[in-house]
Coordinates of C-alpha atoms in Angstrom, one line a residue:
X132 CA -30.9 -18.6 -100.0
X133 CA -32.6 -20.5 -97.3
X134 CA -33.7 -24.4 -97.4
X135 CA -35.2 -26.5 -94.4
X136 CA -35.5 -30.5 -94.7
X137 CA -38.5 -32.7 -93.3
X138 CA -37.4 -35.6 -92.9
X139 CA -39.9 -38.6 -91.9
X140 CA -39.0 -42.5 -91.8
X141 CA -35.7 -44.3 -90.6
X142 CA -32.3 -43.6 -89.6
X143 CA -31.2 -43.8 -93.4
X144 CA -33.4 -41.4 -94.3
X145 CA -31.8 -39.0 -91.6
X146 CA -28.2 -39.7 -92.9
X147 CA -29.6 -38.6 -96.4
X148 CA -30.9 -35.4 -94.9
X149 CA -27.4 -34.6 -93.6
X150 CA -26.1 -35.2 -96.7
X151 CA -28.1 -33.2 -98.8
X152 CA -27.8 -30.2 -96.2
X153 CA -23.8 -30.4 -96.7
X154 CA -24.2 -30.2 -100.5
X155 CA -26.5 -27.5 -99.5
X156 CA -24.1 -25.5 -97.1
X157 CA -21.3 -26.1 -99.4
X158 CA -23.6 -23.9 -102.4
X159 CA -23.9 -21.2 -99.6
X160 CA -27.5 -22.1 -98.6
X161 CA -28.4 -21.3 -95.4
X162 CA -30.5 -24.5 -93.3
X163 CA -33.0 -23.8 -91.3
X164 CA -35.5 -25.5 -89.3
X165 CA -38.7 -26.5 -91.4
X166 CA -40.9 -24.4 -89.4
X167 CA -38.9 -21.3 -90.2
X168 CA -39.5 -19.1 -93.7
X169 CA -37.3 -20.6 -96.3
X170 CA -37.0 -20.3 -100.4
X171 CA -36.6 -24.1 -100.4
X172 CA -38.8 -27.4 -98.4
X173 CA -37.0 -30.4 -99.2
X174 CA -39.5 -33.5 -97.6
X175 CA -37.6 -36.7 -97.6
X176 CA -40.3 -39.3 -97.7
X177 CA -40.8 -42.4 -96.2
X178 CA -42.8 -45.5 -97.8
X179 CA -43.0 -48.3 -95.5
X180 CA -46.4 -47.3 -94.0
X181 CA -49.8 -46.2 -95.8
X182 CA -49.2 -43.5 -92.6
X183 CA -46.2 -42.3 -93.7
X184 CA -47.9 -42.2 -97.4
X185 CA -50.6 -40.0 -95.5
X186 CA -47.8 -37.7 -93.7
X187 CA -45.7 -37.3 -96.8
X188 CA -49.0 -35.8 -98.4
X189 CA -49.9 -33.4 -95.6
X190 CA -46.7 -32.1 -95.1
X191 CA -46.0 -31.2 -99.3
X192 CA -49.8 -29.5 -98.7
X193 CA -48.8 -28.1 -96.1
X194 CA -45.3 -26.2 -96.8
X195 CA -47.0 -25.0 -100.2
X196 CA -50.0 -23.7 -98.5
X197 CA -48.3 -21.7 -95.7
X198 CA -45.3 -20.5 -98.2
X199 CA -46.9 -20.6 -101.7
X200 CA -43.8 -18.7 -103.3
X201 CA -41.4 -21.0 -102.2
X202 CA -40.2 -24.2 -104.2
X203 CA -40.6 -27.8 -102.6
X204 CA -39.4 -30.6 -103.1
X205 CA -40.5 -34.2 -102.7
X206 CA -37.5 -36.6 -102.3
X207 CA -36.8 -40.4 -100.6
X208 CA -38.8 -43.2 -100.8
X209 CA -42.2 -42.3 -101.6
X210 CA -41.5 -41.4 -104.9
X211 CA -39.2 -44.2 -105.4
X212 CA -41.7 -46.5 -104.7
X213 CA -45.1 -44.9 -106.3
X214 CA -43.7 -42.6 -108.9
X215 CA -47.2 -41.8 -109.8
X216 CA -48.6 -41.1 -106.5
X217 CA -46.1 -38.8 -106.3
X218 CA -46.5 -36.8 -109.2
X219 CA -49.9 -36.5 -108.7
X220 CA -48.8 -34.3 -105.8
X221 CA -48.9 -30.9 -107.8
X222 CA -47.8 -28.9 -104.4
X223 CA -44.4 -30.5 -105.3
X224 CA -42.1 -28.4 -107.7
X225 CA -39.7 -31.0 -107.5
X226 CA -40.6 -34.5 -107.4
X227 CA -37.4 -36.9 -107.1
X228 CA -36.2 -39.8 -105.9
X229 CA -33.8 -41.2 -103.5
X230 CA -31.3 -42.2 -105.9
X231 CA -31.2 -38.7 -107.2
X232 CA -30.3 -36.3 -103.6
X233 CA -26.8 -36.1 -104.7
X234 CA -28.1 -34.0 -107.5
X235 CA -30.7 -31.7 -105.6
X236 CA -28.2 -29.1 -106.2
X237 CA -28.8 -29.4 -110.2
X238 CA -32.2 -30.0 -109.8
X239 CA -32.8 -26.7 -108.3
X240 CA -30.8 -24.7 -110.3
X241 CA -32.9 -26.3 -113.3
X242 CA -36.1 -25.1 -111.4
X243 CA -34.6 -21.7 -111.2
X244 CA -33.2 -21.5 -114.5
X245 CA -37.1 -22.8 -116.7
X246 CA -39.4 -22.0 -113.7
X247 CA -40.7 -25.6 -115.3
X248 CA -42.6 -28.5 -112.7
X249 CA -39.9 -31.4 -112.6
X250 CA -40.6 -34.7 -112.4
X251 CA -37.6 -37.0 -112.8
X252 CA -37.8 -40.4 -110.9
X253 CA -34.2 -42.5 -111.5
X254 CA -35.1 -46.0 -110.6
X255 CA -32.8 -47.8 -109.1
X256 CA -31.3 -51.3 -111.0
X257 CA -29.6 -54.6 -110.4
X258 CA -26.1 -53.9 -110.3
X259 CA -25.9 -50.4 -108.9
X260 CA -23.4 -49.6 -106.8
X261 CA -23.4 -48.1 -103.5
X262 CA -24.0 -44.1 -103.9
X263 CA -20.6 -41.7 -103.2
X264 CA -22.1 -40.2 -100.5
X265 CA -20.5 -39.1 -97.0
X266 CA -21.1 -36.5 -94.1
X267 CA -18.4 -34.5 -92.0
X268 CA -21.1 -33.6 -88.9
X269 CA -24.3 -35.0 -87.9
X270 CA -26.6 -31.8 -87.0
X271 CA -24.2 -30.5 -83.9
X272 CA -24.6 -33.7 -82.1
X273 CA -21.9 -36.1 -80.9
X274 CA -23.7 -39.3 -82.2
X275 CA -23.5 -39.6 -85.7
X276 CA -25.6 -42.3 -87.9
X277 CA -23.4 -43.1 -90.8
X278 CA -25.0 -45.0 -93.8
X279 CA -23.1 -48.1 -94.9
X280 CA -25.5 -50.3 -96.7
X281 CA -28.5 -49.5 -99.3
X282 CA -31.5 -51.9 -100.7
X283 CA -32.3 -55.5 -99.5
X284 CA -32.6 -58.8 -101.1
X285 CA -34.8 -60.4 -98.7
X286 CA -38.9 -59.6 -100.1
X287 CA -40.7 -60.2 -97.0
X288 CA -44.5 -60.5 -98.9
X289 CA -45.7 -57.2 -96.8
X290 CA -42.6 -54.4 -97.7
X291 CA -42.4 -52.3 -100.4
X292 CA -38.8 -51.7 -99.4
X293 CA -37.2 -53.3 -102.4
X294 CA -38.9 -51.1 -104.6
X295 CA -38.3 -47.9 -103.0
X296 CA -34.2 -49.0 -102.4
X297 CA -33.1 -51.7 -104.9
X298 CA -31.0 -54.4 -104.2
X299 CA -27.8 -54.6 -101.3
X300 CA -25.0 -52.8 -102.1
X301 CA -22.5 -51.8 -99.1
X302 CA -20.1 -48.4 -98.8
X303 CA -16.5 -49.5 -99.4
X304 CA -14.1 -50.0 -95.5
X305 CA -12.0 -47.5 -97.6
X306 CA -14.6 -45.0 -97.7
X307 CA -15.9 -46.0 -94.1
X308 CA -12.8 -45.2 -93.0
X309 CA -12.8 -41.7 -94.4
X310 CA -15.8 -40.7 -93.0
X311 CA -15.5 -41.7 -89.5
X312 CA -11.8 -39.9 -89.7
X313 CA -13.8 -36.8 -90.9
X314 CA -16.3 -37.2 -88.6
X315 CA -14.2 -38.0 -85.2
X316 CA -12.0 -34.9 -86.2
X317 CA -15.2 -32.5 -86.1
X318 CA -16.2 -33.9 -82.5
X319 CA -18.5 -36.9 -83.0
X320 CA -18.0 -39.0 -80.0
X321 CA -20.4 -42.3 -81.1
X322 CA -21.0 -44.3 -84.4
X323 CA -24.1 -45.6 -85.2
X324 CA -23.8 -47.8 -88.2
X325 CA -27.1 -48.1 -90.4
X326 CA -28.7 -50.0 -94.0
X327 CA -31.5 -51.0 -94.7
X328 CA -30.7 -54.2 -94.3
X329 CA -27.6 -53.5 -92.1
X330 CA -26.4 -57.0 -91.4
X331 CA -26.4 -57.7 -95.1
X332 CA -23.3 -55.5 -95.6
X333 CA -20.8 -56.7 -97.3
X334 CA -22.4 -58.9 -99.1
X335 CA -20.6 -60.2 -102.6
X336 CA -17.9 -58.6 -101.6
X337 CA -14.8 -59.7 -99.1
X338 CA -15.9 -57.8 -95.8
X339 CA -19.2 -57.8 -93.8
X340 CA -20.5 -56.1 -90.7
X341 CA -17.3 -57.2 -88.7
X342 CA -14.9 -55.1 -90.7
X343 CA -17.1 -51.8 -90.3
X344 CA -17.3 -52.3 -86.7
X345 CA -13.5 -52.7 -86.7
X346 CA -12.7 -49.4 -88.9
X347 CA -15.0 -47.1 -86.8
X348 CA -13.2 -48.5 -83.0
X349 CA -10.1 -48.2 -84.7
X350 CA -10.1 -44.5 -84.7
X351 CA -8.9 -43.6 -81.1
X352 CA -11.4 -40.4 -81.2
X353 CA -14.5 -42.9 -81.1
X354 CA -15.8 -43.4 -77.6
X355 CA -18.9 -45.6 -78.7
X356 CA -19.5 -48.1 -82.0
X357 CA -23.5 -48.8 -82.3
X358 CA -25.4 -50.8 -84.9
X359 CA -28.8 -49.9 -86.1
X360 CA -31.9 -52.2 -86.6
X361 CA -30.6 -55.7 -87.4
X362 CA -32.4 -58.4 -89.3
X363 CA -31.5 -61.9 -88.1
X364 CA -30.1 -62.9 -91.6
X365 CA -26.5 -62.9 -91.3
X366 CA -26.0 -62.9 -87.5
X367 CA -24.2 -66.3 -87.5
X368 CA -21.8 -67.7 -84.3
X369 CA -19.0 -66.5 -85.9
X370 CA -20.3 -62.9 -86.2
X371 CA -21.1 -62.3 -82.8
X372 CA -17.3 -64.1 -81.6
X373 CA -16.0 -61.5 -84.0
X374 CA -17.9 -58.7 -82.9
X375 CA -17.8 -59.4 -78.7
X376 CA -13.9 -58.7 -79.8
X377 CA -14.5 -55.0 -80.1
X378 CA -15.1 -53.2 -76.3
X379 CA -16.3 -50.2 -78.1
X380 CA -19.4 -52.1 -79.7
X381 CA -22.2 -51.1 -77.0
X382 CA -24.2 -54.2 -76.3
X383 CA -27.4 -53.3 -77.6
X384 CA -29.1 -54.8 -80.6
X385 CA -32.3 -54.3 -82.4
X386 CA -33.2 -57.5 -84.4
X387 CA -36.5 -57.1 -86.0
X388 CA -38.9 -59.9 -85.6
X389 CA -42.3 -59.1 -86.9
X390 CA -43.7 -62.3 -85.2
X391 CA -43.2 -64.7 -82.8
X392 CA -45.4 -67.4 -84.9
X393 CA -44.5 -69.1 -87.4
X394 CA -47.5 -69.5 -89.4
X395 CA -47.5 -65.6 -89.6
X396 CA -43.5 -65.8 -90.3
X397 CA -43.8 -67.9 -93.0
X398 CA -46.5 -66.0 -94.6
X399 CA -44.6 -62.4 -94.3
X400 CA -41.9 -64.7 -96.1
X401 CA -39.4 -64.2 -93.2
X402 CA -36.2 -66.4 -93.5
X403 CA -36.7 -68.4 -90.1
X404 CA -38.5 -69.6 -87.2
X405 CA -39.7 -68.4 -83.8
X406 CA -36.7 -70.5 -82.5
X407 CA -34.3 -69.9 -84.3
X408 CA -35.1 -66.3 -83.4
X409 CA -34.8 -67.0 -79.9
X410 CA -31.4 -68.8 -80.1
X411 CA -29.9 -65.6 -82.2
X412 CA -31.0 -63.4 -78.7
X413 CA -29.4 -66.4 -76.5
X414 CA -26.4 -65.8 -78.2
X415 CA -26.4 -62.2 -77.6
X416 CA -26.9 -62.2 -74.3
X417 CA -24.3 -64.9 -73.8
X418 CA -21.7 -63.1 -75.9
X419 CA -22.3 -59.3 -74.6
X420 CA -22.3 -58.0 -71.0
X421 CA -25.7 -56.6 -69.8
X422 CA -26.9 -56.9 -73.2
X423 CA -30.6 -55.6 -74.4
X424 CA -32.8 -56.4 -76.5
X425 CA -35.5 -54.4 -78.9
X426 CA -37.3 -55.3 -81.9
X427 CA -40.3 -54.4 -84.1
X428 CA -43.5 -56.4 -84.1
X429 CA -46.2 -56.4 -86.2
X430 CA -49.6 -57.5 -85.9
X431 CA -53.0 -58.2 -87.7
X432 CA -51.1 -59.7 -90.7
X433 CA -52.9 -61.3 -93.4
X434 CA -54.8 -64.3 -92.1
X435 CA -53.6 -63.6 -88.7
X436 CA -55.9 -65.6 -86.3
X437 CA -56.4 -64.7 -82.4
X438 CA -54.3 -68.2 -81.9
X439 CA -51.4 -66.7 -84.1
X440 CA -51.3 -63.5 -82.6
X441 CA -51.8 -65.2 -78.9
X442 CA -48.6 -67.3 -79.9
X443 CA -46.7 -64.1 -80.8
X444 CA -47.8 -62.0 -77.5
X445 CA -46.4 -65.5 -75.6
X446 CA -43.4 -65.7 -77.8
X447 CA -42.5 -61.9 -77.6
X448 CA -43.1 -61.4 -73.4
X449 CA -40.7 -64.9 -73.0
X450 CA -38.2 -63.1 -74.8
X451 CA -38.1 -60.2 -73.0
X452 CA -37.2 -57.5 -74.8
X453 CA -36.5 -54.3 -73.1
X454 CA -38.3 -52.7 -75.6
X455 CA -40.5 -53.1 -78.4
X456 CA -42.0 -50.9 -81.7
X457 CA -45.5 -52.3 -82.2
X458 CA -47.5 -51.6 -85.4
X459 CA -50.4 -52.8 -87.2
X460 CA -50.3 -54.1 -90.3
X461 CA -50.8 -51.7 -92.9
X462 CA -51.2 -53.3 -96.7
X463 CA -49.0 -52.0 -99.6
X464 CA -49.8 -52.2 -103.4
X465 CA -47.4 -53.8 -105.2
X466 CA -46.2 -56.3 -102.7
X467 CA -46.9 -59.7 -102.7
X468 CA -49.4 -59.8 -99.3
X469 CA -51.4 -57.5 -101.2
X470 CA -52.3 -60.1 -103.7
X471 CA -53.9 -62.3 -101.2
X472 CA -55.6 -58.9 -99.6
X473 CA -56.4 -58.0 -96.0
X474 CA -58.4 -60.2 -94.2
X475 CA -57.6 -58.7 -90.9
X476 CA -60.0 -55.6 -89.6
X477 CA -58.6 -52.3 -88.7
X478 CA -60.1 -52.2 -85.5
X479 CA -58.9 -55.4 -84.7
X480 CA -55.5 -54.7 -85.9
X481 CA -55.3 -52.0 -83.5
X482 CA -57.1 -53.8 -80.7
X483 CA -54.1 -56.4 -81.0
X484 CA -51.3 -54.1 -81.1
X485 CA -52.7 -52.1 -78.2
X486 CA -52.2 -55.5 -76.0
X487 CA -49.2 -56.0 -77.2
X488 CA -48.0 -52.6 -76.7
X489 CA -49.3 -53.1 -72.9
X490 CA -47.5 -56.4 -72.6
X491 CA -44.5 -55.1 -73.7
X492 CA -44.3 -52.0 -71.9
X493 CA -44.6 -53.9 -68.8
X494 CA -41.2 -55.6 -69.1
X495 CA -39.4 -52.6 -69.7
X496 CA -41.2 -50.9 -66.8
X497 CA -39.6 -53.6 -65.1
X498 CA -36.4 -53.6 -66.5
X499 CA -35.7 -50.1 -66.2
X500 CA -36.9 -49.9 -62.2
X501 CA -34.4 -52.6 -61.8
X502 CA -31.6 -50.4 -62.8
X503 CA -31.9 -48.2 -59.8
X504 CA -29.4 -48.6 -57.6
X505 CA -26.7 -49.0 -60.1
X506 CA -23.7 -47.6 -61.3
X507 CA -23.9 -46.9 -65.3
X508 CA -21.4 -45.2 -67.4
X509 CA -23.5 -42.7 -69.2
X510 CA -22.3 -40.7 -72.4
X511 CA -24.0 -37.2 -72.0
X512 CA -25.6 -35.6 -75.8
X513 CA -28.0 -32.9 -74.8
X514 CA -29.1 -30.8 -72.0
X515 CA -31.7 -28.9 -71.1
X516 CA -30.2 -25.8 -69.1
X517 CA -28.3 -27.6 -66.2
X518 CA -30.5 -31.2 -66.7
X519 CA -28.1 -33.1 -69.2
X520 CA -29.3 -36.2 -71.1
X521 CA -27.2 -38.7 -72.1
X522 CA -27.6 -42.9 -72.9
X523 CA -26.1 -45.9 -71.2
X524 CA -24.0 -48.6 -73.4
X525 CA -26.6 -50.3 -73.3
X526 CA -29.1 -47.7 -74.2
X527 CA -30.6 -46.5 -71.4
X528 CA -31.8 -42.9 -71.5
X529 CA -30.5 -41.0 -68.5
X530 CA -30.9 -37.4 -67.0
X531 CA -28.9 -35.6 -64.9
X532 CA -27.9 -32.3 -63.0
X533 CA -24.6 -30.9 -63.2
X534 CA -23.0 -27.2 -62.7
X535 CA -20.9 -27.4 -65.6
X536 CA -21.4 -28.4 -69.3
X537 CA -20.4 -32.3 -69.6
X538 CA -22.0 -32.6 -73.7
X539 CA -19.6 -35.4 -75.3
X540 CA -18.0 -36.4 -72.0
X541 CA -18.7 -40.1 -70.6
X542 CA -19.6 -40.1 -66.7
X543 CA -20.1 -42.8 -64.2
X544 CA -23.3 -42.3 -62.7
X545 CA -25.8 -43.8 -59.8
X546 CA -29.6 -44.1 -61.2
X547 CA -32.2 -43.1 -58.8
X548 CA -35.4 -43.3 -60.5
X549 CA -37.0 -44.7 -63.3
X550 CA -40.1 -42.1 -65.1
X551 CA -42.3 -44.2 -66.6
X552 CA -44.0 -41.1 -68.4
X553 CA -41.0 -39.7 -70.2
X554 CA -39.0 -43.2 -69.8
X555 CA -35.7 -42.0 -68.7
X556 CA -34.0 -42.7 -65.7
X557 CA -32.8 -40.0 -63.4
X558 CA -29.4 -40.4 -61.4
X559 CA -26.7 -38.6 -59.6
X560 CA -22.8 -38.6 -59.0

């Protein structure tokens, strides 16, 4: 049997697709890519846009119209979070949720068995605990993304997030450290560590971001420790002294913003202020060697004004991120924003994020033609027949010629170039 997983949304989401292909393999099913004939589609769904809403929908359309005898499934967060919506999806043979992938295997021998539509959405409650879940590979790449932490506490008034992954619960350091022992034994030379609200691990218990970090450069087979996007909850003074201990930690950070006004900050119900923001990335920077910066900003929020959004712009370029996700707002029922409504036009959304996106995108232009010249240490994942691509510590994509396969091995480096189109730097022995 044959099953290929689309998986749209966040890191998290990716780690859950790995993990439902090993429960997969270890049934004998065969993976293959989603645009290959298969007896099973598994979409993993994400919620946090009315986009991805729109993608989810094409894509279940889409695998039952091109292989109407095969069964698909509709998993993740869509379903999670509008159960209904979901159902109303008849392309879907399966329709479950993301507290449920560790029994897709049961699921589809129920299918096979009554040849019956399923529908069987397991909300998630206060008080669950963190799902058994682990992966031993990471789709034949050296950089693994290893899911530590589920659901959030935090109910900014705009995300539907709480809904579609209940509240924080954090992977045990004893089941961490299995996991990156499995993983580091089958090759994986870098740990990305990832949640949904990632620097809200650990919490009610007696261990927090510090200890994972610890456990995954404690294995002697782990070249590189990473942490996924960060919200500034959490990241106190004694954090970062704890983790600036750890050399393997690469000195990159993504702390999600949203807005650089406060007006707008305090209406997305975000837990501080434009400056206290700014003193978290001061911190950084002091703490890490040739730290970066990225973060996500939104615009076009509810009762956002030109004044607010011109604060944000202002606030965001004296930051200087080296790089930066811009979205417009996009309302979700259910939330508390969407009480108030959208008072913000579409056009103008977009007419504000496409400034920002041009603002932005000219500090990291910047940035990244000021690392020519240098020597970076550059640890290679892919290639493209000799052309091998690889990231800095720091996270600077970098290409490169060489005669001989270097996939997993870390090489000092001299960049050259910087191409704006593809953003990558090219460089040389």
């Amino acid at each position: 049997m044959k099953a290929a997983i689309y998986t749209l949304g966040c890191k998290v989401n990716q780690y859950e697709s790995e993990y439902m292909a090993e429960l997969l393999k270890k049934a004998g099913f065969e993976i293959v890519n989603p645009d290959e004939n298969a007896d099973y589609y598994i979409i993993n769904s994400c919620t946090v846009t009315a986009t991805a809403d729109r993608k989810t929908r094409q894509n279940v359309r889409k695998f039952k119209r091109n292989n109407p005898d095969s069964t698909v499934i509709l998993t993740g967060c869509m379903p999670q979070a509008f159960p209904d919506a979901a159902k109303e999806l008849k392309e879907a043979d399966i329709v479950i949720s993301n507290k449920s992938n560790s029994d897709i295997l049961s699921f589809i021998n129920e299918h096979k068995s009554s040849n019956k539509r399923i529908l069987k959405i397991d909300f998630h409650k206060t008080g669950d605990k963190f799902s058994d879940c682990s992966i031993n590979a990471f789709n034949e790449r050296i950089r693994a993304f290893v899911k530590i932490e589920d659901g959030c506490d935090r109910f900014c008034s705009y995300c539907i997030i709480p809904q579609a992954r209940g509240r924080v619960r954090s992977k045990s350091l004893e089941a961490l450290r299995n996991e990156i022992d499995s993983l580091a034994n089958g090759g994986i030379k870098e740990i990305v560590l990832v949640g949904i609200n990632l620097s809200a691990y650990g919490k009610g218990e007696d261990f927090d971001i510090t200890d994972a970090v610890r456990i995954c450069s404690e294995n002697d087979k782990i070249r590189r420790v990473r942490l996924g996007s960060l919200e500034p909850d959490h990241i106190t003074d004694e954090v970062i002294r704890k983790l600036a201990q750890y050399d393997k930690l690469c000195p990159q950070f993504h702390i999600s913003l949203q807005s650089g006004c406060d007006k707008t900050l305090k209406n997305m119900n975000r837990h501080y202020s434009a400056e206290e923001y700014r003193a978290l990335c001061n911190s950084l920077r002091e703490a890490f060697f040739e730290c970066t910066l990225t973060t996500d900003v939104m615009t076009g929020f509810h009762e956002e004004t030109d004044e607010d959004f011109n604060d944000s712009l202002e606030f965001v370029k004296s930051i200087g991120f080296e790089k930066v996700h811009v979205f417009p707002y996009s309302q979700r029922n259910g939330t508390a924003a969407s009480k108030r409504g959208d008072s913000v036009s579409k056009a103008e959304k977009e007419r504000r994020a496409a400034v920002m996106i041009k603002e932005t995108a000219k500090i990291r232009t910047a940035f990244m033609n000021g690392q020519i010249g240098k020597r970076v240490t550059v640890l290679f994942e892919s290639s493209d027949g000799n052309t091998y691509q690889g990231y800095t510590r720091n996270y600077i994509p970098v290409r490169c010629n060489f005669e001989n396969d270097v996939i997993g091995k870390e090489l000092e480096v001299t960049i050259n170039s910087y191409d704006e189109a593809e953003d990558c730097c090219f460089a040389s022995l």
